[in-house]
Structure formats: structure tokens, C-alpha cells
PDB file of C-alpha atoms in Angstrom:
ATOM      1  CA  MET A  14      99.087 199.451 191.000  1.00 51.00           C
ATOM      2  CA  LYS A  15      99.398 195.766 190.269  1.00 54.00           C
ATOM      3  CA  GLU A  16      97.388 194.948 193.407  1.00 55.00           C
ATOM      4  CA  CYS A  17      94.472 197.055 192.132  1.00 57.00           C
ATOM      5  CA  LYS A  18      94.471 195.196 188.841  1.00 56.00           C
ATOM      6  CA  ASP A  19      94.580 191.873 190.668  1.00 57.00           C
ATOM      7  CA  GLU A  20      91.643 192.871 192.887  1.00 59.00           C
ATOM      8  CA  SER A  21      89.702 194.097 189.871  1.00 59.00           C
ATOM      9  CA  SER A  22      90.488 190.884 188.033  1.00 58.00           C
ATOM     10  CA  HIS A  23      89.340 188.788 190.995  1.00 57.00           C
ATOM     11  CA  ALA A  24      86.106 190.770 191.245  1.00 59.00           C
ATOM     12  CA  LYS A  25      85.413 190.227 187.541  1.00 61.00           C
ATOM     13  CA  ASN A  26      86.192 186.513 187.908  1.00 67.00           C
ATOM     14  CA  ASP A  27      83.817 186.298 190.876  1.00 70.00           C
ATOM     15  CA  ASP A  28      81.075 188.066 188.898  1.00 67.00           C
ATOM     16  CA  PHE A  29      81.636 185.718 185.964  1.00 63.00           C
ATOM     17  CA  ARG A  30      81.611 182.688 188.273  1.00 69.00           C
ATOM     18  CA  GLN A  31      78.358 183.810 189.898  1.00 69.00           C
ATOM     19  CA  MET A  32      76.735 184.377 186.498  1.00 63.00           C
ATOM     20  CA  SER A  33      77.948 180.960 185.344  1.00 70.00           C
ATOM     21  CA  ILE A  34      76.431 179.320 188.418  1.00 69.00           C
ATOM     22  CA  LEU A  35      73.140 181.144 187.831  1.00 66.00           C
ATOM     23  CA  LEU A  36      73.009 180.169 184.146  1.00 67.00           C
ATOM     24  CA  GLU A  37      73.896 176.572 184.974  1.00 73.00           C
ATOM     25  CA  PHE A  38      71.087 176.471 187.544  1.00 69.00           C
ATOM     26  CA  ILE A  39      68.624 177.963 185.053  1.00 74.00           C
ATOM     27  CA  HIS A  40      69.684 175.498 182.324  1.00 72.00           C
ATOM     28  CA  GLU A  41      69.269 172.581 184.716  1.00 78.00           C
ATOM     29  CA  HIS A  42      65.730 173.753 185.445  1.00 79.00           C
ATOM     30  CA  ALA A  43      64.752 174.873 181.928  1.00 87.00           C
ATOM     31  CA  LEU A  44      62.012 172.291 181.570  1.00 89.00           C
ATOM     32  CA  SER A  45      60.486 173.296 184.913  1.00 92.00           C
ATOM     33  CA  ILE A  46      60.684 176.988 184.026  1.00 93.00           C
ATOM     34  CA  ASP A  47      59.031 176.386 180.660  1.00 95.00           C
ATOM     35  CA  PHE A  48      56.373 174.189 182.264  1.00 96.00           C
ATOM     36  CA  GLY A  49      55.651 176.941 184.804  1.00 95.00           C
ATOM     37  CA  MET A  50      55.217 179.456 181.998  1.00 97.00           C
ATOM     38  CA  LEU A  51      53.003 177.018 180.106  1.00 98.00           C
ATOM     39  CA  ILE A  52      50.696 176.573 183.112  1.00 97.00           C
ATOM     40  CA  LEU A  53      50.585 180.315 183.793  1.00 97.00           C
ATOM     41  CA  ILE A  54      49.727 181.321 180.225  1.00 98.00           C
ATOM     42  CA  TRP A  55      47.044 178.645 179.821  1.00 98.00           C
ATOM     43  CA  MET A  56      45.432 179.637 183.145  1.00 97.00           C
ATOM     44  CA  VAL A  57      45.420 183.275 182.068  1.00 98.00           C
ATOM     45  CA  GLN A  58      43.980 182.392 178.654  1.00 98.00           C
ATOM     46  CA  ILE A  59      41.286 179.974 179.794  1.00 98.00           C
ATOM     47  CA  ILE A  60      40.359 181.331 183.232  1.00 97.00           C
ATOM     48  CA  VAL A  61      41.656 184.821 184.017  1.00 97.00           C
ATOM     49  CA  TYR A  62      41.161 186.932 180.887  1.00 98.00           C
ATOM     50  CA  PRO A  63      37.644 185.624 180.112  1.00 97.00           C
ATOM     51  CA  THR A  64      36.717 186.407 183.728  1.00 97.00           C
ATOM     52  CA  PHE A  65      37.420 190.096 183.046  1.00 98.00           C
ATOM     53  CA  HIS A  66      33.991 190.183 181.364  1.00 98.00           C
ATOM     54  CA  LYS A  67      32.305 188.992 184.562  1.00 98.00           C
ATOM     55  CA  VAL A  68      33.731 191.663 186.880  1.00 97.00           C
ATOM     56  CA  VAL A  69      31.136 194.395 187.441  1.00 97.00           C
ATOM     57  CA  GLU A  70      32.047 197.762 185.980  1.00 96.00           C
ATOM     58  CA  GLU A  71      32.038 199.596 189.323  1.00 97.00           C
ATOM     59  CA  GLU A  72      34.688 197.243 190.740  1.00 97.00           C
ATOM     60  CA  PHE A  73      36.690 196.632 187.587  1.00 98.00           C
ATOM     61  CA  VAL A  74      39.461 199.234 187.986  1.00 97.00           C
ATOM     62  CA  THR A  75      40.227 198.167 191.553  1.00 97.00           C
ATOM     63  CA  TRP A  76      40.065 194.477 190.646  1.00 97.00           C
ATOM     64  CA  HIS A  77      42.238 194.934 187.547  1.00 97.00           C
ATOM     65  CA  ARG A  78      44.868 196.904 189.459  1.00 97.00           C
ATOM     66  CA  THR A  79      45.002 194.158 192.102  1.00 96.00           C
ATOM     67  CA  TYR A  80      45.309 191.491 189.400  1.00 97.00           C
ATOM     68  CA  CYS A  81      48.111 193.319 187.545  1.00 96.00           C
ATOM     69  CA  ASN A  82      50.108 193.913 190.719  1.00 94.00           C
ATOM     70  CA  ALA A  83      49.733 190.309 191.877  1.00 96.00           C
ATOM     71  CA  ILE A  84      50.356 188.499 188.589  1.00 95.00           C
ATOM     72  CA  GLY A  85      53.648 190.319 188.066  1.00 93.00           C
ATOM     73  CA  PHE A  86      55.179 188.582 191.075  1.00 93.00           C
ATOM     74  CA  PHE A  87      54.515 185.220 189.441  1.00 92.00           C
ATOM     75  CA  VAL A  88      55.033 185.943 185.757  1.00 95.00           C
ATOM     76  CA  LEU A  89      58.040 188.273 185.638  1.00 94.00           C
ATOM     77  CA  PRO A  90      60.587 186.002 187.375  1.00 94.00           C
ATOM     78  CA  VAL A  91      59.565 183.069 185.184  1.00 94.00           C
ATOM     79  CA  MET A  92      59.700 185.194 182.025  1.00 96.00           C
ATOM     80  CA  VAL A  93      63.153 186.567 182.883  1.00 94.00           C
ATOM     81  CA  CYS A  94      64.558 183.120 183.728  1.00 90.00           C
ATOM     82  CA  GLN A  95      63.086 181.686 180.541  1.00 95.00           C
ATOM     83  CA  LEU A  96      64.590 184.476 178.423  1.00 95.00           C
ATOM     84  CA  MET A  97      68.011 184.033 180.062  1.00 90.00           C
ATOM     85  CA  GLU A  98      67.890 180.284 179.489  1.00 90.00           C
ATOM     86  CA  ALA A  99      66.620 180.478 175.917  1.00 93.00           C
ATOM     87  CA  SER A 100      69.149 183.107 174.847  1.00 92.00           C
ATOM     88  CA  SER A 101      72.174 181.489 176.502  1.00 87.00           C
ATOM     89  CA  ALA A 102      71.187 178.003 175.278  1.00 87.00           C
ATOM     90  CA  CYS A 103      71.729 179.175 171.716  1.00 88.00           C
ATOM     91  CA  PHE A 104      75.413 179.668 172.507  1.00 84.00           C
ATOM     92  CA  PHE A 105      76.064 176.749 174.865  1.00 77.00           C
ATOM     93  CA  THR A 106      74.156 173.872 173.308  1.00 74.00           C
ATOM     94  CA  PRO A 107      74.555 172.337 169.861  1.00 72.00           C
ATOM     95  CA  GLU A 108      70.795 172.074 169.395  1.00 73.00           C
ATOM     96  CA  ASN A 109      69.416 174.155 166.518  1.00 89.00           C
ATOM     97  CA  LEU A 110      66.051 173.871 168.230  1.00 92.00           C
ATOM     98  CA  ALA A 111      67.367 176.272 170.866  1.00 92.00           C
ATOM     99  CA  TRP A 112      66.999 179.027 168.266  1.00 95.00           C
ATOM    100  CA  VAL A 113      63.365 178.026 167.656  1.00 96.00           C
ATOM    101  CA  LYS A 114      62.710 178.274 171.378  1.00 95.00           C
ATOM    102  CA  LEU A 115      64.427 181.659 171.586  1.00 97.00           C
ATOM    103  CA  LEU A 116      62.323 182.991 168.703  1.00 98.00           C
ATOM    104  CA  ALA A 117      59.142 181.735 170.393  1.00 98.00           C
ATOM    105  CA  VAL A 118      60.111 183.383 173.693  1.00 98.00           C
ATOM    106  CA  LEU A 119      61.096 186.655 171.984  1.00 98.00           C
ATOM    107  CA  GLY A 120      57.816 186.621 170.055  1.00 98.00           C
ATOM    108  CA  ALA A 121      55.861 186.161 173.282  1.00 98.00           C
ATOM    109  CA  TRP A 122      57.791 189.026 174.879  1.00 98.00           C
ATOM    110  CA  ALA A 123      57.110 191.271 171.878  1.00 98.00           C
ATOM    111  CA  ILE A 124      53.376 190.569 172.030  1.00 98.00           C
ATOM    112  CA  THR A 125      53.425 191.098 175.793  1.00 97.00           C
ATOM    113  CA  PHE A 126      54.961 194.553 175.599  1.00 97.00           C
ATOM    114  CA  LEU A 127      53.538 195.746 172.275  1.00 98.00           C
ATOM    115  CA  ILE A 128      49.953 194.464 172.580  1.00 98.00           C
ATOM    116  CA  SER A 129      49.064 193.038 176.013  1.00 98.00           C
ATOM    117  CA  ALA A 130      50.624 195.775 178.162  1.00 97.00           C
ATOM    118  CA  PRO A 131      48.861 198.583 176.231  1.00 98.00           C
ATOM    119  CA  CYS A 132      45.559 196.695 176.611  1.00 98.00           C
ATOM    120  CA  HIS A 133      46.128 196.503 180.361  1.00 98.00           C
ATOM    121  CA  ARG A 134      46.962 200.224 180.474  1.00 98.00           C
ATOM    122  CA  ASN A 135      43.649 200.929 178.734  1.00 98.00           C
ATOM    123  CA  LEU A 136      41.809 198.703 181.197  1.00 98.00           C
ATOM    124  CA  GLN A 137      43.295 200.672 184.109  1.00 97.00           C
ATOM    125  CA  GLU A 138      40.967 203.484 182.992  1.00 97.00           C
ATOM    126  CA  GLY A 139      37.882 201.274 183.193  1.00 97.00           C
ATOM    127  CA  LYS A 140      36.158 198.215 181.833  1.00 98.00           C
ATOM    128  CA  ASP A 141      36.049 198.078 178.046  1.00 98.00           C
ATOM    129  CA  THR A 142      34.654 194.915 176.455  1.00 98.00           C
ATOM    130  CA  LEU A 143      36.400 195.588 173.134  1.00 98.00           C
ATOM    131  CA  VAL A 144      39.784 195.832 174.861  1.00 98.00           C
ATOM    132  CA  ILE A 145      39.065 192.686 176.877  1.00 98.00           C
ATOM    133  CA  ASP A 146      38.108 190.857 173.667  1.00 98.00           C
ATOM    134  CA  ARG A 147      41.340 192.046 172.012  1.00 98.00           C
ATOM    135  CA  LEU A 148      43.339 190.913 175.041  1.00 98.00           C
ATOM    136  CA  VAL A 149      41.773 187.431 174.953  1.00 98.00           C
ATOM    137  CA  ARG A 150      42.165 187.155 171.176  1.00 98.00           C
ATOM    138  CA  THR A 151      45.783 188.326 170.994  1.00 98.00           C
ATOM    139  CA  ASN A 152      46.762 186.324 174.066  1.00 98.00           C
ATOM    140  CA  TRP A 153      46.232 183.203 171.974  1.00 99.00           C
ATOM    141  CA  TRP A 154      49.405 184.184 170.099  1.00 98.00           C
ATOM    142  CA  ARG A 155      51.366 184.252 173.364  1.00 98.00           C
ATOM    143  CA  THR A 156      49.745 180.995 174.448  1.00 99.00           C
ATOM    144  CA  VAL A 157      50.832 179.297 171.219  1.00 99.00           C
ATOM    145  CA  LEU A 158      54.361 180.721 171.400  1.00 99.00           C
ATOM    146  CA  TRP A 159      54.905 179.704 175.029  1.00 98.00           C
ATOM    147  CA  THR A 160      53.469 176.275 174.237  1.00 98.00           C
ATOM    148  CA  ILE A 161      55.979 175.955 171.384  1.00 98.00           C
ATOM    149  CA  ALA A 162      58.786 176.971 173.763  1.00 97.00           C
ATOM    150  CA  PHE A 163      57.739 174.218 176.173  1.00 97.00           C
ATOM    151  CA  VAL A 164      57.435 171.563 173.448  1.00 97.00           C
ATOM    152  CA  VAL A 165      60.884 172.481 172.109  1.00 95.00           C
ATOM    153  CA  SER A 166      62.259 172.276 175.637  1.00 92.00           C
ATOM    154  CA  VAL A 167      60.802 168.770 176.017  1.00 93.00           C
ATOM    155  CA  VAL A 168      62.303 167.683 172.683  1.00 92.00           C
ATOM    156  CA  ILE A 169      65.728 169.073 173.628  1.00 87.00           C
ATOM    157  CA  TYR A 170      65.582 167.517 177.097  1.00 85.00           C
ATOM    158  CA  TYR A 171      64.670 164.043 175.873  1.00 88.00           C
ATOM    159  CA  SER A 172      66.877 163.971 172.765  1.00 84.00           C
TER     160      SER A 172
END
């Protein structure tokens, strides 16, 4: 019986060690992760979302589906890494600014899932200029929040 406990204990230690290595890697690259998110959100805000208006109605659903499937491969890993870094930084760094960054990231996530995702679901049904306008308008909130997260990351990194 003792051997089983030892094996279980070793497995848990290995899992903890692997998670520690992952978090350490993410913390070491926090500024790069935040910069990647900053570039992505500004490109979406300035280039991608306004372009939705220019796609012809007959091709919009196909184009939008392609866009949504493709952008997820770029955005989701960065968002997840950023959330992991921002949340764990609050517990492993003495910087109070880490909490500001976490709030900015959580706010961006909330807007993403409560406002942006429903807009995209509506656009899967067809082109709707009012929904596109709402998406562009409300995406400014995410753009500001992810910009704040990056600025805080720069301040923490260089302080």
C-alpha cells in the first residue's frame, strides 16, 4: 500500500513540477505574450472588423466562418497564456500592478464572451451592418483593456 502512495505522490510532484515549469516559462515571456495580444487586438480593431463592411453580402457568411475559424488559432493560445500569467502573477510577484493587469485581462475576456462572441454568432447568419457596427464599437473596450495590460506589463518589467 505504501508503494501506491509513493507512486501517487511522485505523479503529483511531477504534475506540479511540470506546471511550475510552464508558469515560469509564461512569466519569463509575459511581455512578449502581452505584446502579441496588443498587436492582434489593434489589427482586428483597425483592419479586420471595419473590413467586415466591405465583404459583399453573398460571400459574407462563408468569409466570416473562415475568419472565425482561422483567428481562433492565433488568439486563443495567446489569451490563455496571458490569463495564466496575469492570474498567477498576482500570487507570485509583490507588484500591486499585477492585480490591475489581471482586472484588465478579465475585463477583456468578459467583453469577448458576453458581447463579441454573440455578435459573431449573429454574423454567422448573415451580414448585418448594425451588428458589425456594434462589434467595432464594443471592441474598442477590449482594445483599451488589452492595451492597459501591455502597459502594465511594461511598467512591471522595467521597474
